mmCIF file of C-alpha atoms in Angstrom:
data_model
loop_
_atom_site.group_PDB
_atom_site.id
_atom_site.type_symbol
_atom_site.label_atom_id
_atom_site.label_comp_id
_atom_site.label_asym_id
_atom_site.label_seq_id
_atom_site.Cartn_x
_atom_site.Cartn_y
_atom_site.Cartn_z
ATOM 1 C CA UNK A 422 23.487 155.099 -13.807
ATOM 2 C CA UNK A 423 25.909 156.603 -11.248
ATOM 3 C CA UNK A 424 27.108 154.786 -8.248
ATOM 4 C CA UNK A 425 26.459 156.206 -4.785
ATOM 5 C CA UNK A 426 29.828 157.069 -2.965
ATOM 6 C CA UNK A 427 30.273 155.647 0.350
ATOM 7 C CA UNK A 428 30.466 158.038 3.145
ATOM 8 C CA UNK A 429 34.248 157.240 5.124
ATOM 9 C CA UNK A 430 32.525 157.015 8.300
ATOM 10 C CA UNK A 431 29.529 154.032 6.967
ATOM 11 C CA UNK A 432 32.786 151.863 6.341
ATOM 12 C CA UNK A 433 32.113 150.148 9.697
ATOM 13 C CA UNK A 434 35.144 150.053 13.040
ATOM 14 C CA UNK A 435 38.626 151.087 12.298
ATOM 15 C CA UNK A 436 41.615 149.065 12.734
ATOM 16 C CA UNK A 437 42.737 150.496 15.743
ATOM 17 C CA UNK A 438 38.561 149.870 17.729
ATOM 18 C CA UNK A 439 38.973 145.993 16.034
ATOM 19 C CA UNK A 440 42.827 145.675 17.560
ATOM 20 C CA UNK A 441 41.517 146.917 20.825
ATOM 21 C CA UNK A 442 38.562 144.722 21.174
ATOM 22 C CA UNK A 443 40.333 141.496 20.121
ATOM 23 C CA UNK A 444 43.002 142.606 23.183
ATOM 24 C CA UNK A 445 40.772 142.837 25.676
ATOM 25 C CA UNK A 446 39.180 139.658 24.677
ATOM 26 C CA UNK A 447 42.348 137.478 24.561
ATOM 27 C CA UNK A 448 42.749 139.047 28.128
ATOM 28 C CA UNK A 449 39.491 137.913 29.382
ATOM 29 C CA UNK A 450 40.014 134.407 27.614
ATOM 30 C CA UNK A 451 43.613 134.541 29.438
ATOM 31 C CA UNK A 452 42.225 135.576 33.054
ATOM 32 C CA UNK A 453 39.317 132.827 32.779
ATOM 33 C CA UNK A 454 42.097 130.111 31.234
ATOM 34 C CA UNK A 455 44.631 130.932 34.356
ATOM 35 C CA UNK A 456 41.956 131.377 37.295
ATOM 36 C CA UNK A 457 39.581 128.730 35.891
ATOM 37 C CA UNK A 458 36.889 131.246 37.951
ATOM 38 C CA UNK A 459 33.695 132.009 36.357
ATOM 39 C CA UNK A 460 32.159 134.950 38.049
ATOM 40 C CA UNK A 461 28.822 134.408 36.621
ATOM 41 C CA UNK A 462 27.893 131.295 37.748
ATOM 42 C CA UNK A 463 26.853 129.972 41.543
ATOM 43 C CA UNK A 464 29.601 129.195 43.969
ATOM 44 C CA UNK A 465 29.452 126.716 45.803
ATOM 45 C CA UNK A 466 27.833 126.951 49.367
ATOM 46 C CA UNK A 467 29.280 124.561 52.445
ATOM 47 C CA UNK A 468 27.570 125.031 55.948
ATOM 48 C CA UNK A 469 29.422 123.983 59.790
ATOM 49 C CA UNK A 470 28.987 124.151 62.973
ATOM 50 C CA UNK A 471 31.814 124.441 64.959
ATOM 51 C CA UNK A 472 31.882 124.667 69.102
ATOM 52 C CA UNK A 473 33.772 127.769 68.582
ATOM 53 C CA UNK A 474 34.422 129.843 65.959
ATOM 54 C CA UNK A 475 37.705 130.809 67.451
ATOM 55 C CA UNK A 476 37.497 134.820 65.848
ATOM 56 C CA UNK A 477 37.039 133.233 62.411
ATOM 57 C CA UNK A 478 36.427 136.086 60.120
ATOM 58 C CA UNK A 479 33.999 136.267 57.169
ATOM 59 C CA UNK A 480 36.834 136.454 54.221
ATOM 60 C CA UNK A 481 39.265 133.921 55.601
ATOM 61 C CA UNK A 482 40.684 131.460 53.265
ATOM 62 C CA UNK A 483 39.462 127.520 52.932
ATOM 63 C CA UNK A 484 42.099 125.292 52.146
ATOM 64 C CA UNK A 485 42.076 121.641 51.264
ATOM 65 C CA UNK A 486 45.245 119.883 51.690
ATOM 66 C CA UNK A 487 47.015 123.583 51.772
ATOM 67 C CA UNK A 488 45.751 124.737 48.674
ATOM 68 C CA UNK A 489 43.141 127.606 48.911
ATOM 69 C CA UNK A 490 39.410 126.670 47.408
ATOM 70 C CA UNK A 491 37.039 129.292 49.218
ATOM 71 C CA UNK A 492 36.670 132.122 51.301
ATOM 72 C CA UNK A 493 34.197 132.391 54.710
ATOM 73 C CA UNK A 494 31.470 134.349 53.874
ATOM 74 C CA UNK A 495 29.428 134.570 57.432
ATOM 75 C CA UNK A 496 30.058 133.647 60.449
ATOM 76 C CA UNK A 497 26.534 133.514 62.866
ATOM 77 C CA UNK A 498 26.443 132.717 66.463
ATOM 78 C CA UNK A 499 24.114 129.863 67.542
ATOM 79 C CA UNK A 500 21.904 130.419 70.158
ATOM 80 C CA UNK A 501 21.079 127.513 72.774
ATOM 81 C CA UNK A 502 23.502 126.092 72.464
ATOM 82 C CA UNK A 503 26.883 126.373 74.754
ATOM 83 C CA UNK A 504 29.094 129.790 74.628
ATOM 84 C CA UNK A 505 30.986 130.419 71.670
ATOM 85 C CA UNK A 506 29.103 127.977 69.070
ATOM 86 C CA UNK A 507 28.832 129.486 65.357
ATOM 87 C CA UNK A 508 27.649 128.313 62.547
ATOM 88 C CA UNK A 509 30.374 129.377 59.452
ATOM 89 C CA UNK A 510 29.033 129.661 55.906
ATOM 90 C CA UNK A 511 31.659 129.525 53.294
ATOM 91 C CA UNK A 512 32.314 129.496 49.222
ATOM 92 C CA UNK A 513 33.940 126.486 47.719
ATOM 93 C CA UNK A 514 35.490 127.146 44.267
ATOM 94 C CA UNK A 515 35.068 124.108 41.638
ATOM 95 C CA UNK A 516 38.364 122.983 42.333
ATOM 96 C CA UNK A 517 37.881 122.217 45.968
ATOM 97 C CA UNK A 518 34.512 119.583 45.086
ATOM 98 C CA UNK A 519 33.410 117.659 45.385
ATOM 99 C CA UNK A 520 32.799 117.676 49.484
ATOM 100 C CA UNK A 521 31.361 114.246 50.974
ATOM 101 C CA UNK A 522 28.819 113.917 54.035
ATOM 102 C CA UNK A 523 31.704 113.084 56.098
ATOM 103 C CA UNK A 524 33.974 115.666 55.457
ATOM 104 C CA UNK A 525 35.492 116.920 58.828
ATOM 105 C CA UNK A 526 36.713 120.948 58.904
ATOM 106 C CA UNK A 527 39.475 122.091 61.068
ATOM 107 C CA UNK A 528 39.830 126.032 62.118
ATOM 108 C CA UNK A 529 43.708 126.443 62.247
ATOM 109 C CA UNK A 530 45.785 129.308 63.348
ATOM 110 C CA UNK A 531 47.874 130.669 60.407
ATOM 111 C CA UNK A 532 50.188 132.073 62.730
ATOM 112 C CA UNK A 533 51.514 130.085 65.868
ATOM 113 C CA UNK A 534 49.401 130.335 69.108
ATOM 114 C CA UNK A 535 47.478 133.345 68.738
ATOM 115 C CA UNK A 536 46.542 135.030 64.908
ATOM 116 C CA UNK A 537 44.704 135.168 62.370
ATOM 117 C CA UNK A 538 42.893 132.055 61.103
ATOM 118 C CA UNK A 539 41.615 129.207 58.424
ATOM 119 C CA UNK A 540 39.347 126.488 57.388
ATOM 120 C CA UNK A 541 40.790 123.404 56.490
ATOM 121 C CA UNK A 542 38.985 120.691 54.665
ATOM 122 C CA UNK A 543 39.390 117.423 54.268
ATOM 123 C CA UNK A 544 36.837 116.477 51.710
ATOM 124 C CA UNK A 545 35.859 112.894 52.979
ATOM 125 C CA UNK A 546 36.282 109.398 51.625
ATOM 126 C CA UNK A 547 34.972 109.162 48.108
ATOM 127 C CA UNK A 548 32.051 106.421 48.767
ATOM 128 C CA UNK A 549 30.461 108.648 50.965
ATOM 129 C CA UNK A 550 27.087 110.768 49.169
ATOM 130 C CA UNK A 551 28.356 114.531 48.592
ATOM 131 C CA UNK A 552 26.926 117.212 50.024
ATOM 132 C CA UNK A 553 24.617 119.243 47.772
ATOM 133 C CA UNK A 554 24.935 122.747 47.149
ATOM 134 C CA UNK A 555 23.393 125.166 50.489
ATOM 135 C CA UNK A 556 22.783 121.214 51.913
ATOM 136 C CA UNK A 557 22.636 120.344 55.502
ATOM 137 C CA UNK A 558 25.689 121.952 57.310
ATOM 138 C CA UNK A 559 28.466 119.573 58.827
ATOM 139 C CA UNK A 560 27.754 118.532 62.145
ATOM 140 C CA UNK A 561 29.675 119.292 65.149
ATOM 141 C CA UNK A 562 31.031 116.256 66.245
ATOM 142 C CA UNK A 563 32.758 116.321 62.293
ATOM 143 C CA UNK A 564 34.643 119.815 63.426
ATOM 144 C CA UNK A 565 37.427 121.204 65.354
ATOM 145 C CA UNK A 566 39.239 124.373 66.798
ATOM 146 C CA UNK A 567 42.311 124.502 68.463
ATOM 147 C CA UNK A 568 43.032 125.322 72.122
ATOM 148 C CA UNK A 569 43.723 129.087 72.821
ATOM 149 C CA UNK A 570 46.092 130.141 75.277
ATOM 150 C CA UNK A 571 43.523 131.548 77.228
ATOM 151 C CA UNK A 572 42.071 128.522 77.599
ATOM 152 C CA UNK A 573 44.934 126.556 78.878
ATOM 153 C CA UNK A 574 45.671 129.072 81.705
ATOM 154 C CA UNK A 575 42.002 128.970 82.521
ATOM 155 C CA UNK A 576 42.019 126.038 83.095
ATOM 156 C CA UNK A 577 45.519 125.931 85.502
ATOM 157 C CA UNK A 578 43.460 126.460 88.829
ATOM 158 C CA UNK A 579 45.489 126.688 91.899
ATOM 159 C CA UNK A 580 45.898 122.924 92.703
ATOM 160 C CA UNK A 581 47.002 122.222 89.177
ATOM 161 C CA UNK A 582 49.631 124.960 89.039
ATOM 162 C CA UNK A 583 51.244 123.603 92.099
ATOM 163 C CA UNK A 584 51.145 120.199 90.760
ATOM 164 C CA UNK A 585 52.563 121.464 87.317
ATOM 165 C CA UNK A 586 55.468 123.553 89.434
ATOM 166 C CA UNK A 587 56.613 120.213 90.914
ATOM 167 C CA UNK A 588 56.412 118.252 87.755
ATOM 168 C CA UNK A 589 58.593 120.764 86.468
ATOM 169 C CA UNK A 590 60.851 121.231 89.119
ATOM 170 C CA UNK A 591 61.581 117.488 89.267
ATOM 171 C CA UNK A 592 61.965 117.062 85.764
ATOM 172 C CA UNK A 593 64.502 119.603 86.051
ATOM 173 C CA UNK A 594 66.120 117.860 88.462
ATOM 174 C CA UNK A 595 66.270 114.337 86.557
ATOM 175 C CA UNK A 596 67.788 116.452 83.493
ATOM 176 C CA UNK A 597 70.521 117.476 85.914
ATOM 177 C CA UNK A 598 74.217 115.438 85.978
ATOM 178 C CA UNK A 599 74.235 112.527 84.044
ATOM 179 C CA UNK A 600 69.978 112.730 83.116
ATOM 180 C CA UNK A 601 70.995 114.946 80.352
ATOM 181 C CA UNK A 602 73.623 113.130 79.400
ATOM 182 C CA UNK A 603 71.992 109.886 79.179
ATOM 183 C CA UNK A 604 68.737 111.500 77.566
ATOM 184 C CA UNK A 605 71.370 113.132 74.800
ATOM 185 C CA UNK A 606 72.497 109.571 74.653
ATOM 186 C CA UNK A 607 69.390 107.679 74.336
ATOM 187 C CA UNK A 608 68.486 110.027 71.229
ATOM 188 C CA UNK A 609 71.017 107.938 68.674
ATOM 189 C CA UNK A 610 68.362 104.912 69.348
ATOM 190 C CA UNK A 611 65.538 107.118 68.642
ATOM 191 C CA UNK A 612 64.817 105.929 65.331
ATOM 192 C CA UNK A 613 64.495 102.087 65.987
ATOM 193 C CA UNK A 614 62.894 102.922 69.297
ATOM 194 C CA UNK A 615 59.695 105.330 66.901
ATOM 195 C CA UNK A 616 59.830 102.228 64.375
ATOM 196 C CA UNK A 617 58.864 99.864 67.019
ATOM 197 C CA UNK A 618 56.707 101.977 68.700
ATOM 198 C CA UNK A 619 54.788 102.320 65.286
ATOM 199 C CA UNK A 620 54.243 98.607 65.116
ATOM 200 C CA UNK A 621 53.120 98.443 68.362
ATOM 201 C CA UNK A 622 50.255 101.512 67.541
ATOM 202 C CA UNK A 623 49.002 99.668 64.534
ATOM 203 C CA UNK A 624 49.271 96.873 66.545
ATOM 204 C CA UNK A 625 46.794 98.100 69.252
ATOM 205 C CA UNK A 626 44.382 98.584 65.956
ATOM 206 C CA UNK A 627 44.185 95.026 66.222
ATOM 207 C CA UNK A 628 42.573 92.283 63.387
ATOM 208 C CA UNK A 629 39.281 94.669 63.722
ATOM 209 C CA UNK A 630 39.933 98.770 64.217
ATOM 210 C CA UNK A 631 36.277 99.850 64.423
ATOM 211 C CA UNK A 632 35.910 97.224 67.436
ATOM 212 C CA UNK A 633 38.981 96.115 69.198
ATOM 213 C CA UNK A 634 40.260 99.814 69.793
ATOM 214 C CA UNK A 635 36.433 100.289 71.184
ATOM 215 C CA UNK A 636 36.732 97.473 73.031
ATOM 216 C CA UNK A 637 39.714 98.466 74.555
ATOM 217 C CA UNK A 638 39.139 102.337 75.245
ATOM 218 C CA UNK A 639 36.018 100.465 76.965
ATOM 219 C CA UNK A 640 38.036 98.431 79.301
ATOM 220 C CA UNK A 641 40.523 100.823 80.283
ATOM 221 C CA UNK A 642 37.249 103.081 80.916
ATOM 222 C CA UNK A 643 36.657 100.559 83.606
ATOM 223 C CA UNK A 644 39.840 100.245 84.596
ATOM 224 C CA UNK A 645 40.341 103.983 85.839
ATOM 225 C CA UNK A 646 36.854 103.683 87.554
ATOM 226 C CA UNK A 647 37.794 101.077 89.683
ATOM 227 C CA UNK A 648 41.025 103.351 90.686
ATOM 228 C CA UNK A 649 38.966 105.973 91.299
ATOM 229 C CA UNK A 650 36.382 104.070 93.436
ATOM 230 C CA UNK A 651 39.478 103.560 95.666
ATOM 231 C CA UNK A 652 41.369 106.857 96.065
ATOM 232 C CA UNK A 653 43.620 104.931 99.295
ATOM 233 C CA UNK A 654 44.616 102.029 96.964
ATOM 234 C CA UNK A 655 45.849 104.706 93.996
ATOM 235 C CA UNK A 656 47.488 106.601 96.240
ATOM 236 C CA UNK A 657 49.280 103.859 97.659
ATOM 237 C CA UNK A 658 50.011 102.569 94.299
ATOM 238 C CA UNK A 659 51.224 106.067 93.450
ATOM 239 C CA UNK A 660 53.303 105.723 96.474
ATOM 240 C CA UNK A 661 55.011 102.371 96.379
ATOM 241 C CA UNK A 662 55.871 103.286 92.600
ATOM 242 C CA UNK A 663 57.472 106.175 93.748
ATOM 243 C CA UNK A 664 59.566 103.887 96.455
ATOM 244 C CA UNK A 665 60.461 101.877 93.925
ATOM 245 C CA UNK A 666 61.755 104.451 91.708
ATOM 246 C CA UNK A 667 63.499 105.947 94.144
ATOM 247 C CA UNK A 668 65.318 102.249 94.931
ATOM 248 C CA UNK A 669 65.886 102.120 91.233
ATOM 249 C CA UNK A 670 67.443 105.341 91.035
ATOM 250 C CA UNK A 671 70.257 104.813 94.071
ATOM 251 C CA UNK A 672 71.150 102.151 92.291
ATOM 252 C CA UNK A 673 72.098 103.395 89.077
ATOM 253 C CA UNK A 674 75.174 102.305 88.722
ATOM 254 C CA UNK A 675 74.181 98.917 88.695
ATOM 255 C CA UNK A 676 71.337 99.318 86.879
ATOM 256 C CA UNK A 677 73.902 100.912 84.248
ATOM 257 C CA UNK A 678 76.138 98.283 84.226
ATOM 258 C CA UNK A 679 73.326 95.566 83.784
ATOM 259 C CA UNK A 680 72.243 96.888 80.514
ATOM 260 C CA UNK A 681 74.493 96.221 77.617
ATOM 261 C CA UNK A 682 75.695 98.856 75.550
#
């Protein structure tokens, strides 16, 4: 019985088709290994509402503590709500979750002042539940924007231009002669003087943060309502400071030589 010769072609791929399929997947294993990305499963989705969306762009980068983790993909205004409200929808890659219900997101300029702009993250404090995938979006007390330009000379009306002109103008004038001087001095005590002042912050925290510091914002809240029940007394107050200032500062050379060096 003869046996049946193969045909060249029925001997299957050739070396060269099996070389070039193993390359291209070692380079899909590579890409997968280094970008840790996998394009066919569900990204993440992370809702917030933000009281401005300060020209956020769909496509601009999410960052948690400066590394990038997601892109915005929408950016919707809100209706009823005041002017310039949006609600931001981005992607969160793996690597950026999990995200807690009290997470608080930051738009930030990537340039100084004016530019183009990001989302940054900071994921929340690990007891907290996380936030499920397309859950309830962040809230807006839990976000932030920063202050345009624009809105800063907006809000320099004609009284407070005039009052920021003499602010300047006198500070200008304190700098002058021996202010400088004695500022440029006082900077080699810097360092003890921010040390102290630190202990004094934490020190304002008090034995109880989440009630002394509320007990004193509330206080001081009274405080300046009383003043401004009584415009005559501030501005006399205002006044007799400014006297006494002005007595301290024509005698400076005293003053000087009362404090050690």
């Amino acid at each position: 019985m003869r046996r049946k010769r193969r045909n060249p072609r029925d001997r299957g791929m050739s070396r060269f088709t099996a070389g070039l399929i193993a390359v291209v997947l070692i380079g899909v294993a590579v890409f997968f290994a280094f970008t840790k990305n996998n394009p066919f499963s569900a990204p993440y989705k992370l809702t917030a509402v933000f009281e401005t969306a300060n020209n956020l762009k769909p496509n601009s980068p999410v960052r948690i503590a400066g590394v990038e983790v997601g892109k915005v993909k929408k950016v919707e205004a809100l209706t009823g709500r005041q002017s310039g409200a949006a609600r931001v929808e981005m992607e969160i890659l793996k690597k950026g979750l999990p995200i807690h219900e009290d997470a608080e997101l930051k738009i930030r300029p990537r340039v100084f002042l004016e530019g183009n702009f990001f989302v940054e993250v900071q994921p929340g404090s690990p007891s907290a539940p996380t936030v499920p995938d397309g859950g309830q979006p962040i809230p807006i007390n839990q976000t932030s924007a920063p202050v345009q330009l624009g809105d800063i000379l907006s809000a320099l009306q004609s009284d407070t231009r005039s009052d920021l002109q003499v602010f300047l103008k006198e500070y200008s004038q304190g700098l002058s002669g021996k202010g400088a001087r004695g500022f440029n001095q006082s900077l080699r005590y810097g360092a003890s003087a921010f040390r102290n002042l630190s202990l004094a912050n934490d020190a304002t925290l008090g034995q109880e943060p989440t009630r002394d510091l509320q007990r004193l914002m509330k206080g001081q809240a009274k405080t300046f309502a009383a003043l401004v029940r009584d415009e005559d007394a501030l501005k006399g107050l205002v006044t007799n400071f400014n006297t006494f200032a002005g007595s301290l500062a024509r005698e400076d050379v005293a003053l000087e030589a009362s404090i050690p060096a």
